[in-house]
């Protein structure tokens, strides 16, 4: 199976990945291309058009003209990131996208945000095993600086994640969450 097909299988099936397996090794090979592309992205100034072209190559998908990114940006794969229209990603973000990351239209992602889609086995003999779970970020979500979103979390449309929050469970639409672990602070109304 081709590496891209293996990665798609990983995201779609949320497969347990045994350390040292063919799928695990394929993930490492995909990481090498991502490291090369992010090094290029982060090494010098690029125009917005050049950034979009590099992100398109990294994700293997077209990137909307309304997309914005302030490097540096880091990811361990790139192929499992889906970016909507008019998304902005600020500097210093780290995306562990092996398990899949979907970012809805109009989302804003602050400085230093970490999106982590993999867990490791807890038992000593399974510590190198991986358990992927995708992150889904809804439309018009704002994730504040240095927040961390953990595997399997869905953030509902129009939600706000406070700076420094650690999001361990799903966030309802139209809410503000904050803290460690993140809890609902209030609902957003149109008043």
mmCIF file of C-alpha atoms in Angstrom:
data_model
loop_
_atom_site.group_PDB
_atom_site.id
_atom_site.type_symbol
_atom_site.label_atom_id
_atom_site.label_comp_id
_atom_site.label_asym_id
_atom_site.label_seq_id
_atom_site.Cartn_x
_atom_site.Cartn_y
_atom_site.Cartn_z
ATOM 1 C CA UNK A 1 0.000 0.000 0.000
ATOM 2 C CA UNK A 2 1.268 3.518 -0.824
ATOM 3 C CA UNK A 3 2.226 5.757 2.139
ATOM 4 C CA UNK A 4 -0.610 8.218 1.404
ATOM 5 C CA UNK A 5 -3.141 5.355 1.344
ATOM 6 C CA UNK A 6 -1.785 4.070 4.663
ATOM 7 C CA UNK A 7 -2.144 7.518 6.215
ATOM 8 C CA UNK A 8 -5.703 7.857 4.900
ATOM 9 C CA UNK A 9 -6.493 4.425 6.345
ATOM 10 C CA UNK A 10 -5.098 5.575 9.695
ATOM 11 C CA UNK A 11 -7.351 8.645 9.801
ATOM 12 C CA UNK A 12 -10.473 6.939 8.522
ATOM 13 C CA UNK A 13 -10.247 3.858 10.741
ATOM 14 C CA UNK A 14 -8.662 5.347 13.877
ATOM 15 C CA UNK A 15 -6.458 2.292 13.863
ATOM 16 C CA UNK A 16 -4.237 1.317 16.745
ATOM 17 C CA UNK A 17 -0.735 1.532 15.295
ATOM 18 C CA UNK A 18 1.826 -0.898 16.703
ATOM 19 C CA UNK A 19 5.301 0.543 17.191
ATOM 20 C CA UNK A 20 7.607 -0.740 14.444
ATOM 21 C CA UNK A 21 4.733 -1.873 12.177
ATOM 22 C CA UNK A 22 4.615 -1.024 8.460
ATOM 23 C CA UNK A 23 2.041 1.703 9.180
ATOM 24 C CA UNK A 24 4.243 3.152 11.954
ATOM 25 C CA UNK A 25 7.252 3.189 9.606
ATOM 26 C CA UNK A 26 5.115 4.789 6.871
ATOM 27 C CA UNK A 27 4.191 7.540 9.318
ATOM 28 C CA UNK A 28 7.888 8.201 9.914
ATOM 29 C CA UNK A 29 8.571 8.352 6.170
ATOM 30 C CA UNK A 30 5.740 10.875 5.697
ATOM 31 C CA UNK A 31 7.240 12.932 8.517
ATOM 32 C CA UNK A 32 10.490 13.320 6.607
ATOM 33 C CA UNK A 33 8.747 15.100 3.723
ATOM 34 C CA UNK A 34 6.879 17.318 6.199
ATOM 35 C CA UNK A 35 10.154 18.195 7.939
ATOM 36 C CA UNK A 36 11.713 19.165 4.599
ATOM 37 C CA UNK A 37 8.754 21.357 3.609
ATOM 38 C CA UNK A 38 8.375 23.049 6.994
ATOM 39 C CA UNK A 39 12.118 23.748 7.077
ATOM 40 C CA UNK A 40 11.733 25.484 3.702
ATOM 41 C CA UNK A 41 8.620 27.341 4.909
ATOM 42 C CA UNK A 42 10.332 28.493 8.113
ATOM 43 C CA UNK A 43 13.822 29.289 6.773
ATOM 44 C CA UNK A 44 13.242 32.621 5.033
ATOM 45 C CA UNK A 45 10.617 35.185 4.124
ATOM 46 C CA UNK A 46 7.866 34.041 1.747
ATOM 47 C CA UNK A 47 5.065 36.055 0.174
ATOM 48 C CA UNK A 48 1.493 35.028 1.045
ATOM 49 C CA UNK A 49 1.214 33.315 -2.364
ATOM 50 C CA UNK A 50 4.425 31.355 -1.725
ATOM 51 C CA UNK A 51 3.159 30.323 1.722
ATOM 52 C CA UNK A 52 -0.086 29.075 0.221
ATOM 53 C CA UNK A 53 1.863 27.105 -2.406
ATOM 54 C CA UNK A 54 4.058 25.490 0.252
ATOM 55 C CA UNK A 55 1.022 24.646 2.398
ATOM 56 C CA UNK A 56 -0.690 23.152 -0.642
ATOM 57 C CA UNK A 57 2.345 20.957 -1.245
ATOM 58 C CA UNK A 58 2.500 20.037 2.450
ATOM 59 C CA UNK A 59 -1.202 19.116 2.701
ATOM 60 C CA UNK A 60 -1.481 17.747 -0.842
ATOM 61 C CA UNK A 61 -4.657 19.858 -1.240
ATOM 62 C CA UNK A 62 -5.510 23.256 -2.740
ATOM 63 C CA UNK A 63 -5.314 26.112 -0.242
ATOM 64 C CA UNK A 64 -7.884 28.933 -0.379
ATOM 65 C CA UNK A 65 -6.693 32.407 -1.413
ATOM 66 C CA UNK A 66 -8.080 33.742 1.887
ATOM 67 C CA UNK A 67 -5.687 31.539 3.897
ATOM 68 C CA UNK A 68 -3.050 33.242 6.022
ATOM 69 C CA UNK A 69 -0.093 31.852 7.974
ATOM 70 C CA UNK A 70 2.681 33.549 9.927
ATOM 71 C CA UNK A 71 5.625 31.114 10.148
ATOM 72 C CA UNK A 72 7.174 29.313 11.824
ATOM 73 C CA UNK A 73 4.764 26.407 11.489
ATOM 74 C CA UNK A 74 5.424 22.775 12.366
ATOM 75 C CA UNK A 75 3.665 19.533 11.512
ATOM 76 C CA UNK A 76 4.597 15.861 11.611
ATOM 77 C CA UNK A 77 2.813 14.826 8.406
ATOM 78 C CA UNK A 78 0.812 17.552 6.656
ATOM 79 C CA UNK A 79 -1.198 15.171 4.471
ATOM 80 C CA UNK A 80 -3.901 14.796 7.133
ATOM 81 C CA UNK A 81 -4.666 18.522 7.470
ATOM 82 C CA UNK A 82 -7.804 19.881 5.791
ATOM 83 C CA UNK A 83 -8.050 23.690 5.831
ATOM 84 C CA UNK A 84 -11.245 25.604 5.042
ATOM 85 C CA UNK A 85 -11.619 29.053 3.517
ATOM 86 C CA UNK A 86 -10.363 32.268 5.173
ATOM 87 C CA UNK A 87 -8.407 30.444 7.900
ATOM 88 C CA UNK A 88 -5.575 32.231 9.731
ATOM 89 C CA UNK A 89 -2.805 30.418 11.617
ATOM 90 C CA UNK A 90 -0.469 32.566 13.705
ATOM 91 C CA UNK A 91 3.221 31.885 14.352
ATOM 92 C CA UNK A 92 4.697 29.014 16.303
ATOM 93 C CA UNK A 93 1.862 26.491 15.905
ATOM 94 C CA UNK A 94 2.539 22.739 16.099
ATOM 95 C CA UNK A 95 0.107 20.367 14.407
ATOM 96 C CA UNK A 96 0.462 16.637 15.058
ATOM 97 C CA UNK A 97 -1.848 15.688 12.215
ATOM 98 C CA UNK A 98 -1.157 11.967 11.851
ATOM 99 C CA UNK A 99 -4.654 11.345 13.279
ATOM 100 C CA UNK A 100 -6.325 14.015 11.122
ATOM 101 C CA UNK A 101 -7.060 17.728 11.587
ATOM 102 C CA UNK A 102 -9.976 19.520 9.931
ATOM 103 C CA UNK A 103 -10.169 23.309 10.248
ATOM 104 C CA UNK A 104 -13.460 24.987 9.349
ATOM 105 C CA UNK A 105 -13.973 28.182 7.358
ATOM 106 C CA UNK A 106 -13.053 31.411 9.105
ATOM 107 C CA UNK A 107 -11.133 29.778 11.977
ATOM 108 C CA UNK A 108 -8.435 31.787 13.758
ATOM 109 C CA UNK A 109 -5.592 29.905 15.435
ATOM 110 C CA UNK A 110 -3.396 31.898 17.815
ATOM 111 C CA UNK A 111 0.346 31.887 18.514
ATOM 112 C CA UNK A 112 1.839 28.643 19.733
ATOM 113 C CA UNK A 113 -1.307 26.503 19.505
ATOM 114 C CA UNK A 114 -0.726 22.734 19.699
ATOM 115 C CA UNK A 115 -3.152 20.344 17.975
ATOM 116 C CA UNK A 116 -2.256 16.776 19.022
ATOM 117 C CA UNK A 117 -4.020 13.811 17.387
ATOM 118 C CA UNK A 118 -2.021 10.867 18.776
ATOM 119 C CA UNK A 119 -1.830 9.138 22.142
ATOM 120 C CA UNK A 120 0.711 6.482 23.157
ATOM 121 C CA UNK A 121 0.036 3.203 24.907
ATOM 122 C CA UNK A 122 0.200 3.406 28.702
ATOM 123 C CA UNK A 123 1.648 -0.059 29.329
ATOM 124 C CA UNK A 124 5.459 -0.179 29.187
ATOM 125 C CA UNK A 125 5.486 -2.743 26.383
ATOM 126 C CA UNK A 126 3.000 -0.638 24.360
ATOM 127 C CA UNK A 127 4.554 2.788 24.920
ATOM 128 C CA UNK A 128 5.579 3.080 21.248
ATOM 129 C CA UNK A 129 2.100 2.115 20.037
ATOM 130 C CA UNK A 130 -0.048 4.981 18.747
ATOM 131 C CA UNK A 131 -3.762 5.660 19.096
ATOM 132 C CA UNK A 132 -4.932 8.294 16.593
ATOM 133 C CA UNK A 133 -8.078 10.374 16.972
ATOM 134 C CA UNK A 134 -8.924 13.355 14.735
ATOM 135 C CA UNK A 135 -9.455 16.949 15.788
ATOM 136 C CA UNK A 136 -12.306 18.855 14.126
ATOM 137 C CA UNK A 137 -12.402 22.648 14.425
ATOM 138 C CA UNK A 138 -15.718 24.188 13.428
ATOM 139 C CA UNK A 139 -16.519 27.275 11.424
ATOM 140 C CA UNK A 140 -15.454 30.663 12.891
ATOM 141 C CA UNK A 141 -13.672 29.112 15.892
ATOM 142 C CA UNK A 142 -11.039 31.225 17.635
ATOM 143 C CA UNK A 143 -8.294 29.332 19.466
ATOM 144 C CA UNK A 144 -6.243 31.612 21.729
ATOM 145 C CA UNK A 145 -2.462 31.675 22.094
ATOM 146 C CA UNK A 146 -0.711 28.640 23.563
ATOM 147 C CA UNK A 147 -3.866 26.532 23.832
ATOM 148 C CA UNK A 148 -3.564 22.767 23.421
ATOM 149 C CA UNK A 149 -6.270 20.607 21.840
ATOM 150 C CA UNK A 150 -6.002 16.872 22.540
ATOM 151 C CA UNK A 151 -6.880 13.864 20.345
ATOM 152 C CA UNK A 152 -10.490 13.245 19.396
ATOM 153 C CA UNK A 153 -11.801 16.713 20.272
ATOM 154 C CA UNK A 154 -14.449 18.460 18.178
ATOM 155 C CA UNK A 155 -14.829 22.225 18.657
ATOM 156 C CA UNK A 156 -18.261 23.504 17.653
ATOM 157 C CA UNK A 157 -18.814 26.488 15.363
ATOM 158 C CA UNK A 158 -18.239 29.994 16.757
ATOM 159 C CA UNK A 159 -16.574 28.649 19.932
ATOM 160 C CA UNK A 160 -13.679 30.475 21.598
ATOM 161 C CA UNK A 161 -10.824 28.650 23.313
ATOM 162 C CA UNK A 162 -9.110 30.887 25.874
ATOM 163 C CA UNK A 163 -5.348 31.380 25.746
ATOM 164 C CA UNK A 164 -3.465 28.620 27.536
ATOM 165 C CA UNK A 165 -6.445 26.267 27.750
ATOM 166 C CA UNK A 166 -6.007 22.504 27.518
ATOM 167 C CA UNK A 167 -9.022 21.124 25.651
ATOM 168 C CA UNK A 168 -9.618 17.489 26.609
ATOM 169 C CA UNK A 169 -13.228 17.030 25.473
ATOM 170 C CA UNK A 170 -15.654 18.339 22.864
ATOM 171 C CA UNK A 171 -16.603 22.021 22.994
ATOM 172 C CA UNK A 172 -20.214 22.970 22.193
ATOM 173 C CA UNK A 173 -20.937 25.579 19.524
ATOM 174 C CA UNK A 174 -21.198 29.217 20.636
ATOM 175 C CA UNK A 175 -19.328 28.766 23.918
ATOM 176 C CA UNK A 176 -16.161 30.109 25.509
ATOM 177 C CA UNK A 177 -13.956 27.589 27.308
ATOM 178 C CA UNK A 178 -10.802 28.085 29.338
ATOM 179 C CA UNK A 179 -8.565 26.535 31.955
ATOM 180 C CA UNK A 180 -6.745 23.261 32.513
ATOM 181 C CA UNK A 181 -8.655 21.174 31.713
ATOM 182 C CA UNK A 182 -10.866 23.550 29.736
ATOM 183 C CA UNK A 183 -14.367 24.120 31.088
ATOM 184 C CA UNK A 184 -17.254 26.197 29.766
ATOM 185 C CA UNK A 185 -16.994 29.811 30.934
ATOM 186 C CA UNK A 186 -20.093 31.105 29.199
ATOM 187 C CA UNK A 187 -22.280 30.963 26.130
ATOM 188 C CA UNK A 188 -21.782 33.489 23.350
ATOM 189 C CA UNK A 189 -24.926 35.424 22.480
ATOM 190 C CA UNK A 190 -25.543 38.025 19.781
ATOM 191 C CA UNK A 191 -26.422 40.823 22.208
#
